Structures are given as C-alpha cells and as structure tokens.
PDB file of C-alpha atoms in Angstrom:
ATOM      1  CA  UNK A 286       5.805 -13.719 -11.266  1.00  0.00           C
ATOM      2  CA  UNK A 287       5.259 -16.532  -8.792  1.00  0.00           C
ATOM      3  CA  UNK A 288       3.470 -14.514  -6.102  1.00  0.00           C
ATOM      4  CA  UNK A 289       2.643 -15.640  -2.446  1.00  0.00           C
ATOM      5  CA  UNK A 290      -0.795 -16.440  -1.449  1.00  0.00           C
ATOM      6  CA  UNK A 291      -3.038 -18.715  -2.150  1.00  0.00           C
ATOM      7  CA  UNK A 292      -4.392 -17.374  -5.197  1.00  0.00           C
ATOM      8  CA  UNK A 293      -3.922 -14.133  -7.283  1.00  0.00           C
ATOM      9  CA  UNK A 294      -5.930 -12.642  -9.409  1.00  0.00           C
ATOM     10  CA  UNK A 295      -4.622  -9.055 -11.879  1.00  0.00           C
ATOM     11  CA  UNK A 296      -5.700  -5.618 -10.032  1.00  0.00           C
ATOM     12  CA  UNK A 297      -5.929  -1.959 -11.577  1.00  0.00           C
ATOM     13  CA  UNK A 298      -2.944   0.181  -9.317  1.00  0.00           C
ATOM     14  CA  UNK A 299      -0.772   1.498 -10.725  1.00  0.00           C
ATOM     15  CA  UNK A 300       1.413   2.949 -13.880  1.00  0.00           C
ATOM     16  CA  UNK A 301       4.455   1.596 -14.121  1.00  0.00           C
ATOM     17  CA  UNK A 302       4.507  -1.323 -11.933  1.00  0.00           C
ATOM     18  CA  UNK A 303       2.051  -4.691 -12.225  1.00  0.00           C
ATOM     19  CA  UNK A 304      -0.846  -5.374  -9.329  1.00  0.00           C
ATOM     20  CA  UNK A 305      -2.824  -7.733  -7.640  1.00  0.00           C
ATOM     21  CA  UNK A 306      -5.083  -8.823  -5.142  1.00  0.00           C
ATOM     22  CA  UNK A 307      -3.078 -11.987  -3.354  1.00  0.00           C
ATOM     23  CA  UNK A 308      -5.339 -14.156  -0.715  1.00  0.00           C
ATOM     24  CA  UNK A 309      -2.765 -15.377   1.691  1.00  0.00           C
ATOM     25  CA  UNK A 310      -2.702 -19.095   3.038  1.00  0.00           C
ATOM     26  CA  UNK A 311      -5.010 -17.221   6.010  1.00  0.00           C
ATOM     27  CA  UNK A 312      -6.990 -16.001   4.207  1.00  0.00           C
ATOM     28  CA  UNK A 313      -5.883 -11.966   4.719  1.00  0.00           C
ATOM     29  CA  UNK A 314      -6.405 -10.629   2.071  1.00  0.00           C
ATOM     30  CA  UNK A 315      -2.981  -7.920   0.355  1.00  0.00           C
ATOM     31  CA  UNK A 316      -2.043  -5.628  -2.539  1.00  0.00           C
ATOM     32  CA  UNK A 317       1.221  -6.849  -4.067  1.00  0.00           C
ATOM     33  CA  UNK A 318       2.702  -4.988  -6.429  1.00  0.00           C
ATOM     34  CA  UNK A 319       6.205  -5.750  -8.985  1.00  0.00           C
ATOM     35  CA  UNK A 320       7.752  -5.753 -11.665  1.00  0.00           C
ATOM     36  CA  UNK A 321      10.542  -6.622 -13.805  1.00  0.00           C
ATOM     37  CA  UNK A 322      14.196  -4.611 -13.259  1.00  0.00           C
ATOM     38  CA  UNK A 323      12.764  -3.167 -10.365  1.00  0.00           C
ATOM     39  CA  UNK A 324      16.361  -1.557  -8.488  1.00  0.00           C
ATOM     40  CA  UNK A 325      17.287  -3.450  -5.319  1.00  0.00           C
ATOM     41  CA  UNK A 326      15.956  -1.576  -2.635  1.00  0.00           C
ATOM     42  CA  UNK A 327      13.231   0.491  -4.356  1.00  0.00           C
ATOM     43  CA  UNK A 328      10.153  -1.320  -2.313  1.00  0.00           C
ATOM     44  CA  UNK A 329      11.657  -1.449   0.805  1.00  0.00           C
ATOM     45  CA  UNK A 330      12.038   2.788   0.468  1.00  0.00           C
ATOM     46  CA  UNK A 331       8.241   2.583   0.016  1.00  0.00           C
ATOM     47  CA  UNK A 332       7.987   0.530   2.799  1.00  0.00           C
ATOM     48  CA  UNK A 333       9.574   2.805   4.543  1.00  0.00           C
ATOM     49  CA  UNK A 334       8.340   5.901   3.499  1.00  0.00           C
ATOM     50  CA  UNK A 335       4.598   3.889   4.213  1.00  0.00           C
ATOM     51  CA  UNK A 336       5.288   2.738   7.359  1.00  0.00           C
ATOM     52  CA  UNK A 337       7.102   6.553   8.132  1.00  0.00           C
ATOM     53  CA  UNK A 338       3.361   8.245   7.258  1.00  0.00           C
ATOM     54  CA  UNK A 339       1.289   6.293   9.097  1.00  0.00           C
ATOM     55  CA  UNK A 340       3.351   7.129  12.029  1.00  0.00           C
ATOM     56  CA  UNK A 341       2.248  10.790  12.223  1.00  0.00           C
ATOM     57  CA  UNK A 342      -0.200  11.757  14.755  1.00  0.00           C
ATOM     58  CA  UNK A 343      -3.363  12.852  13.724  1.00  0.00           C
ATOM     59  CA  UNK A 344      -2.184  11.895   9.645  1.00  0.00           C
ATOM     60  CA  UNK A 345      -3.521   9.009   6.948  1.00  0.00           C
ATOM     61  CA  UNK A 346      -4.659   6.309   7.523  1.00  0.00           C
ATOM     62  CA  UNK A 347      -2.387   4.001   5.189  1.00  0.00           C
ATOM     63  CA  UNK A 348      -2.368   0.215   5.026  1.00  0.00           C
ATOM     64  CA  UNK A 349      -0.409  -1.884   6.902  1.00  0.00           C
ATOM     65  CA  UNK A 350       3.100  -3.575   4.670  1.00  0.00           C
ATOM     66  CA  UNK A 351       3.117  -7.005   4.736  1.00  0.00           C
ATOM     67  CA  UNK A 352       6.310  -8.325   3.462  1.00  0.00           C
ATOM     68  CA  UNK A 353       9.256  -6.258   1.326  1.00  0.00           C
ATOM     69  CA  UNK A 354      12.024  -7.606  -0.768  1.00  0.00           C
ATOM     70  CA  UNK A 355      13.768  -6.543  -4.041  1.00  0.00           C
ATOM     71  CA  UNK A 356      11.103  -8.584  -6.233  1.00  0.00           C
ATOM     72  CA  UNK A 357       7.534  -7.404  -4.951  1.00  0.00           C
ATOM     73  CA  UNK A 358       5.614  -4.927  -1.770  1.00  0.00           C
ATOM     74  CA  UNK A 359       2.769  -6.420  -0.074  1.00  0.00           C
ATOM     75  CA  UNK A 360       0.616  -4.135   1.432  1.00  0.00           C
ATOM     76  CA  UNK A 361      -3.032  -4.526   3.646  1.00  0.00           C
ATOM     77  CA  UNK A 362      -5.822  -5.330   0.810  1.00  0.00           C
ATOM     78  CA  UNK A 363      -7.818  -2.305   1.616  1.00  0.00           C
ATOM     79  CA  UNK A 364     -11.262  -2.370   0.095  1.00  0.00           C
ATOM     80  CA  UNK A 365     -12.535   0.728  -2.616  1.00  0.00           C
ATOM     81  CA  UNK A 366     -15.143   3.476  -1.255  1.00  0.00           C
ATOM     82  CA  UNK A 367     -16.677   7.240  -1.239  1.00  0.00           C
ATOM     83  CA  UNK A 368     -15.802   9.809   0.795  1.00  0.00           C
ATOM     84  CA  UNK A 369     -18.374  11.856   1.954  1.00  0.00           C
ATOM     85  CA  UNK A 370     -18.541  15.810   2.817  1.00  0.00           C
ATOM     86  CA  UNK A 371     -16.447  15.182   6.690  1.00  0.00           C
ATOM     87  CA  UNK A 372     -14.041  11.871   5.043  1.00  0.00           C
ATOM     88  CA  UNK A 373     -12.866  14.571   2.776  1.00  0.00           C
ATOM     89  CA  UNK A 374     -12.615  17.138   6.057  1.00  0.00           C
ATOM     90  CA  UNK A 375     -10.378  14.260   7.352  1.00  0.00           C
ATOM     91  CA  UNK A 376      -8.159  13.683   4.930  1.00  0.00           C
ATOM     92  CA  UNK A 377      -7.321  17.937   4.241  1.00  0.00           C
ATOM     93  CA  UNK A 378      -6.552  18.014   8.114  1.00  0.00           C
ATOM     94  CA  UNK A 379      -4.709  14.462   7.638  1.00  0.00           C
ATOM     95  CA  UNK A 380      -2.516  14.967   4.806  1.00  0.00           C
ATOM     96  CA  UNK A 381      -1.846  19.041   6.632  1.00  0.00           C
ATOM     97  CA  UNK A 382      -0.382  17.107   9.366  1.00  0.00           C
ATOM     98  CA  UNK A 383       1.946  14.834   7.506  1.00  0.00           C
ATOM     99  CA  UNK A 384       3.002  18.088   5.565  1.00  0.00           C
ATOM    100  CA  UNK A 385       3.447  19.807   9.067  1.00  0.00           C
ATOM    101  CA  UNK A 386       5.817  16.647   9.805  1.00  0.00           C
ATOM    102  CA  UNK A 387       8.054  16.666   8.039  1.00  0.00           C
ATOM    103  CA  UNK A 388      10.225  14.393   6.824  1.00  0.00           C
ATOM    104  CA  UNK A 389      13.797  13.060   7.990  1.00  0.00           C
TER     105      UNK A 389
END
C-alpha cells in the first residue's frame, strides 16, 4: 500500500489493521492504520467518533484526525508515555465526563 508521506515504518497498533508511523512532507509524524477490505466509510465513522470524543468539555485528550478516506485513517502521532497517579485520576475523570456527555 502506498502511504501518504515521505517515509514510513511498521509499528504495533491493532489487531485487525496494519499500523505505521509516517513522516509527512512537512515533518509531521502520523499514526496511519489501514487494511485490505475495510468497509466503505469505516475509517470515516471512526474519525467522527474521535472528533466527538475530543469535543467533550473536560473529557479525554484524543489524537487529531489528519486525514481519512476508505483506504486509511491518519492521526496525529502520540509518543508513548506513562501515567502517574495524578494522570490516572485525570484519565478516570475524563472517561466519566465522556460517559456523562452521552452520544447522539
């Protein structure tokens, strides 16, 4: 598969999709997921869900959607990290706010 960008390398990131770290022409790094036979609109639906999650006031930090089409979903790259006790509490509160917000 031809991925958008100037370089790419496979990374771990899913059970049903292949995943890559892609460097775009402007130097931006992206997480790109794709697989043969993805249903039309599948990645667009996931992108819409991520955008909704990101709009919940006080909710969760989610990666920005950089590009989406029927062949792949490209998200802003997030470096690995670890949560301390404060981060764990913040994550729990964010999940609670998302649940309280409800979805259309």
